[in-house]
Every structure is written in C-alpha cells, then in structure tokens.
Amino acid sequence: MSVRRESNTEVRGASARARGLTHRHPSEVPLQDALDAVADPVRRTILRELAGQPDWTRACGTFDLPVSKATRSHHFAVLRAAGLIEQRDEGPRRFNRLRRAEFDQVFPGLLALVLAERA
Amino acid sequence: MSVRRESNTEVRGASARARGLTHRHPSEVPLQDALDAVADPVRRTILRELAGQPDWTRACGTFDLPVSKATRSHHFAVLRAAGLIEQRDEGPRRFNRLRRAEFDQVFPGLLALVLAERA
DNA sequence: TAGAGTGTTCGATGGAGGTCGACCATATGA
DNA sequence: TCATATGGTCGACCTCCATCGAACACTCTA
C-alpha cells in the first residue's frame, strides 16, 4: 500500500515526465529562434504532418522521418522552444498540438509558408 | 584608338563586372533558400538598412556591418541568389535594391517579419 | 515485479557555412 | 599609364548543429 496513490491517469498534477516539459509561448520567442526552427527540413515535415490532423492525435513516434529516435526527440524540443508546438503526455506517449493561432499572431505568414510547401 | 569604343558609362550592354551578376527571381527560389537567407542576422541587417532608403541609393560598402569585406560580399551574393535583392553597377560601386513586391508575392509575410524586427 | 513500449540524455562525429586575410579584377580620374 | 577605390575570389579555419548509438527514465500491463 503506497501512501497517497492518486490515480494511474495522472489527472491531478503533472507526472514526473511532464514536469520536465518546458514550453515557450510564441510571444517570448525571438525571430531568430523562430527562423532557425523553421529553416530545418525535418522540422518543417513535422509541422506539415501535424497540421494535417486534429490536435493531440499524433505522438512523437508516429511521424515518418528519415532520422533516428534521438534526432527526432531533439527536433521536437526545438519546435517546443520556438513556440511552434505544445506537448502533452498521455501514458508513455507524448502527444502534440500545432500552436497555429498563437504563432501566427506573433509571426504572421511564417507558418503558412511552411504548411503550403509542397515537399 | 580602340575599335568600337562605346562609352565610359556603359549605357549599352553590360560591363565586364555586371556580366558576372547572376540574379534569381523569387519565383524560382525554393523556400529552403529563402529561409536560409533570412535566418542570418547580418543579412537581416542588410535587408532592414536597405528598406529604410530609396532603391539604388546604397552601395555594398556603405552598410554598417560587423564583418569583413569578404564576408560582406558573400552575404550579398546569398541575398541575390535568394531573390531578395537586385544589384546594378554604377562605376566601381554596386548599388542595391530590395525586391520587396516580387518577394512578398512568393513568400508573403516573410520579408515583413524581417523588416519589423527591432534590432 | 518483470517486461515492453515510448521518449530523453549523453558523448562523439561529421559536414555545412560564416569568417577572415590576401590577392585579384574592374572602373574612375589624375 | 598610374594610383586609388570598390568589390569579388580563393583557400583556410573554426564554430555550430544535425546526426547517431548507447544508456537511461518513465509509464503501462501482465
């Protein structure tokens, strides 16, 4: 019998993993960081795939990317730091959401260029 | 007496230097190149300075940049290849013009973000 | 509690590109 | 023809970052 066992779904309070998740609102992101984030082709692929489906339906591992697991994780961290995506843990998986409106308000047109890219 | 001496102002036909000038219309520029061009802070400084004054009034050497002559020349070549500027020789000097409308038509909003940057 | 699945961290590596000094090319004017 | 000024080219260097394998951390289920 453990003390203070809340629930296995972690409804209340962040899990140990989620606590390490540092998000950044687009309004706190320098243009330099936004451009750097968007200048990488792998990251643009992530953004486009993410835009093609509803929020919170894509875990990090479900993206079709030509890189290793470690590199993939790195790219998601960059996108998070650039205010381009939001992440939420659900069990062992980490689901993603494109911060479309927020990002577009700070950097109007930039995300649209990425999503319109035929690649 | 040289044969076929046109004029010293090179009104007709390009000068030897100008002939080596390879321009690229924004419509032929991949998004990757546009983003790479704009992701460099020195190049953004050039674009902002250029936007602050009328076309064809700024020679390459008149920009206040924290880099050497060689590096400066490199940056102008990148901007030219990205369809962001147009260059024209006038005597020994090379004058610049921001391709604002053309670029904005292909990459709407991108240049505006750069010019709005407070830096 | 053991195992499987998902994702991160760490250290190392390789390549791309920004940077420079030196030299070269062109244009103007004395 | 020479001197000066502007700008480009070349080769070398160096830093940053994308990349990887391996090990680790967390979550769920048996």
XYZ file of C-alpha atoms (C1' of nucleotides) in Angstrom:
298
model
C 0.000 0.000 0.000
C 1.677 3.142 -1.172
C 0.952 6.415 0.510
C -1.034 8.991 -1.467
C -1.590 6.979 -4.593
C -3.612 9.380 -6.723
C -4.554 7.582 -9.894
C -2.833 5.913 -12.767
C -4.055 8.514 -15.225
C -2.367 11.474 -13.544
C -5.368 13.734 -13.802
C -4.244 15.908 -10.943
C -0.709 17.341 -11.041
C 1.936 16.673 -13.627
C 3.699 13.378 -13.937
C 7.424 13.167 -13.446
C 7.990 13.293 -17.177
C 5.560 16.104 -17.840
C 7.209 18.203 -15.159
C 10.343 18.346 -17.261
C 8.416 19.754 -20.204
C 9.377 23.379 -20.727
C 7.070 25.238 -23.064
C 7.506 28.676 -24.550
C 4.799 30.964 -25.794
C 5.443 32.407 -29.272
C 5.382 35.921 -27.831
C 8.547 35.115 -25.894
C 10.340 33.710 -28.930
C 12.921 35.860 -30.759
C 12.582 35.993 -34.528
C 15.993 34.363 -34.747
C 14.752 31.243 -32.948
C 11.575 31.075 -34.996
C 13.511 31.255 -38.257
C 16.094 28.735 -37.106
C 13.358 26.318 -36.112
C 11.599 26.635 -39.433
C 14.754 26.521 -41.526
C 15.250 22.801 -40.983
C 13.530 20.475 -43.480
C 12.880 17.703 -40.953
C 11.148 20.133 -38.621
C 9.048 21.514 -41.467
C 7.946 17.964 -42.234
C 6.834 17.555 -38.637
C 4.872 20.798 -38.796
C 3.134 19.843 -42.021
C 2.213 16.369 -40.781
C 0.955 17.904 -37.580
C -1.209 20.383 -39.467
C -2.860 17.617 -41.452
C -4.656 16.117 -38.481
C -6.612 17.158 -35.368
C -4.790 18.331 -32.258
C -3.479 15.765 -29.783
C -3.781 12.874 -32.211
C -0.117 12.433 -33.109
C 2.533 11.053 -30.768
C 6.189 11.818 -31.466
C 6.932 8.308 -32.605
C 4.225 8.248 -35.253
C 5.930 10.667 -37.622
C 7.539 9.414 -40.779
C 11.012 10.908 -40.532
C 14.353 9.887 -42.043
C 16.211 10.286 -38.759
C 16.916 8.293 -35.622
C 14.884 8.365 -32.441
C 17.422 10.629 -30.733
C 17.417 13.186 -33.522
C 13.643 13.136 -33.643
C 13.490 13.947 -29.950
C 15.896 16.834 -30.489
C 13.730 18.336 -33.245
C 10.616 18.202 -31.101
C 12.475 20.033 -28.335
C 13.488 22.767 -30.779
C 9.942 23.165 -32.041
C 8.707 23.388 -28.468
C 11.278 26.052 -27.602
C 10.273 28.015 -30.684
C 6.659 28.161 -29.601
C 5.561 26.117 -32.575
C 4.139 23.093 -30.810
C 2.650 22.124 -27.481
C 3.138 18.705 -25.960
C 1.135 16.662 -23.511
C 1.879 13.270 -22.040
C -0.661 10.509 -22.165
C 0.684 7.333 -20.732
C 4.058 6.551 -22.195
C 3.303 8.589 -25.296
C 3.792 12.302 -25.891
C 1.093 13.924 -27.998
C 1.480 17.111 -29.980
C -0.510 20.143 -30.983
C 0.383 22.827 -33.502
C 0.191 26.292 -31.912
C -1.247 27.697 -35.093
C -3.173 30.749 -33.897
C -0.692 31.856 -31.246
C 2.303 31.531 -33.528
C 0.561 33.223 -36.419
C -0.307 36.196 -34.265
C 3.363 36.811 -33.433
C 4.880 35.732 -36.750
C 2.094 36.252 -39.285
C 2.546 34.345 -42.513
C 5.553 32.295 -41.484
C 3.753 29.114 -40.560
C 1.535 29.434 -43.621
C 4.614 29.379 -45.838
C 5.788 26.182 -44.202
C 2.426 24.447 -44.460
C 1.993 25.471 -48.077
C 5.339 23.978 -49.061
C 4.910 21.061 -51.399
C 7.523 18.572 -50.236
C 42.479 54.139 -80.993
C 40.478 51.216 -79.793
C 37.938 49.621 -82.046
C 34.303 50.057 -81.109
C 34.775 52.139 -78.018
C 31.187 52.606 -76.884
C 31.237 54.959 -73.933
C 32.720 55.090 -70.498
C 29.340 54.968 -68.823
C 28.367 51.597 -70.296
C 24.856 52.657 -71.229
C 24.565 49.968 -73.840
C 25.385 46.363 -72.817
C 26.648 45.147 -69.523
C 30.111 45.896 -68.239
C 32.535 43.076 -67.616
C 31.652 43.085 -63.957
C 27.919 43.291 -64.462
C 28.037 40.342 -66.807
C 29.042 38.133 -63.918
C 25.991 39.159 -61.919
C 23.579 36.258 -61.669
C 20.159 37.236 -60.432
C 17.296 34.978 -59.417
C 13.642 35.847 -59.398
C 11.844 34.951 -56.139
C 9.526 32.628 -58.050
C 12.497 30.385 -58.793
C 13.686 30.310 -55.189
C 12.916 27.260 -53.007
C 11.508 28.009 -49.580
C 14.615 26.406 -48.110
C 16.857 29.021 -49.710
C 14.597 31.880 -48.707
C 14.563 30.765 -45.082
C 18.308 30.147 -45.021
C 18.937 33.604 -46.417
C 16.722 35.273 -43.866
C 17.953 33.211 -40.919
C 21.266 35.044 -40.748
C 21.342 38.179 -38.563
C 23.883 40.018 -40.727
C 21.738 39.505 -43.803
C 18.648 40.704 -41.950
C 20.548 43.852 -41.030
C 21.317 44.441 -44.699
C 17.659 43.977 -45.611
C 16.465 46.385 -42.943
C 19.000 49.056 -43.875
C 18.059 48.621 -47.494
C 14.372 49.020 -46.728
C 14.983 52.300 -44.949
C 16.024 54.181 -48.058
C 15.043 54.590 -51.728
C 16.104 52.000 -54.294
C 19.563 52.205 -55.847
C 20.899 54.583 -53.216
C 23.025 52.160 -51.202
C 26.267 50.624 -52.427
C 27.521 47.412 -50.814
C 30.296 49.173 -48.965
C 28.036 51.681 -47.264
C 26.421 49.227 -44.896
C 27.358 49.221 -41.252
C 28.231 45.574 -40.673
C 30.434 43.857 -38.106
C 32.143 41.687 -40.704
C 34.988 41.909 -43.169
C 34.745 42.900 -46.819
C 34.940 39.277 -47.940
C 32.133 38.158 -45.681
C 30.031 41.134 -46.711
C 30.430 40.187 -50.350
C 29.376 36.640 -49.536
C 26.184 37.804 -47.833
C 25.176 39.979 -50.765
C 25.623 37.013 -53.085
C 23.353 34.897 -50.886
C 20.680 37.592 -50.817
C 20.884 37.892 -54.582
C 20.520 34.123 -55.031
C 17.525 34.149 -52.716
C 15.710 36.699 -54.836
C 15.792 39.251 -52.052
C 17.862 41.959 -53.703
C 18.765 43.221 -57.133
C 22.134 44.731 -57.922
C 23.337 47.200 -60.518
C 26.806 48.506 -61.179
C 27.478 52.190 -61.392
C 31.120 52.898 -61.864
C 33.174 50.955 -59.389
C 30.242 50.771 -56.993
C 27.464 48.193 -56.844
C 24.072 49.576 -55.906
C 21.242 47.587 -54.377
C 17.500 47.397 -54.483
C 15.164 45.423 -52.247
C 12.846 43.193 -54.311
C 10.008 43.892 -51.964
C 6.938 43.322 -54.124
C 8.259 40.325 -56.033
C 9.493 38.560 -52.946
C 6.367 39.293 -50.986
C 4.223 37.800 -53.704
C 6.039 34.463 -53.478
C 6.739 34.451 -49.741
C 4.030 36.660 -48.263
C 4.790 37.964 -44.818
C 8.359 36.745 -44.575
C 10.086 39.965 -45.515
C 7.685 41.933 -43.340
C 8.787 39.921 -40.324
C 12.405 40.746 -41.041
C 11.794 44.452 -41.538
C 9.668 44.681 -38.408
C 12.403 43.171 -36.267
C 13.731 45.655 -33.729
C 17.464 45.024 -33.702
C 7.911 -7.052 -10.242
C 9.299 -8.023 -14.663
C 8.918 -6.724 -19.377
C 7.685 -3.984 -23.384
C 6.918 0.487 -25.477
C 7.928 5.364 -25.778
C 10.859 9.140 -25.335
C 15.085 11.706 -23.425
C 20.027 12.391 -22.387
C 24.859 11.916 -23.211
C 29.107 11.965 -25.731
C 31.143 11.783 -30.130
C 31.316 12.779 -35.038
C 30.836 14.922 -39.481
C 29.521 18.478 -42.592
C 27.813 22.947 -43.772
C 28.525 27.590 -43.708
C 30.183 32.050 -41.606
C 34.508 34.220 -41.135
C 38.977 36.082 -42.310
C 43.416 37.799 -44.788
C 45.461 38.016 -49.028
C 45.216 38.624 -53.641
C 42.813 39.757 -57.959
C 39.591 42.413 -61.160
C 37.325 46.415 -62.646
C 36.306 51.366 -63.021
C 37.456 56.163 -62.486
C 40.433 60.105 -62.500
C 44.845 62.441 -62.368
C 49.755 54.993 -67.559
C 49.471 55.011 -62.768
C 47.033 55.445 -58.336
C 43.027 54.826 -55.795
C 38.632 52.917 -54.556
C 35.197 49.372 -54.640
C 34.110 44.814 -54.714
C 34.876 39.674 -55.748
C 37.536 35.296 -55.331
C 40.322 31.888 -53.050
C 41.887 28.979 -49.533
C 41.981 28.062 -44.760
C 39.963 27.986 -40.374
C 36.527 27.374 -36.882
C 32.175 27.147 -34.776
C 27.605 25.458 -34.648
C 24.335 21.982 -35.144
C 22.192 17.857 -37.162
C 23.120 13.221 -36.532
C 23.886 8.763 -34.322
C 24.356 4.673 -30.888
C 24.075 3.562 -26.320
C 22.398 4.072 -21.993
C 18.805 5.867 -19.036
C 13.916 7.242 -17.366
C 9.120 6.834 -17.224
C 4.538 4.539 -17.987
C 1.631 0.914 -18.536
C 0.346 -4.074 -18.493
C 0.984 -8.959 -17.311
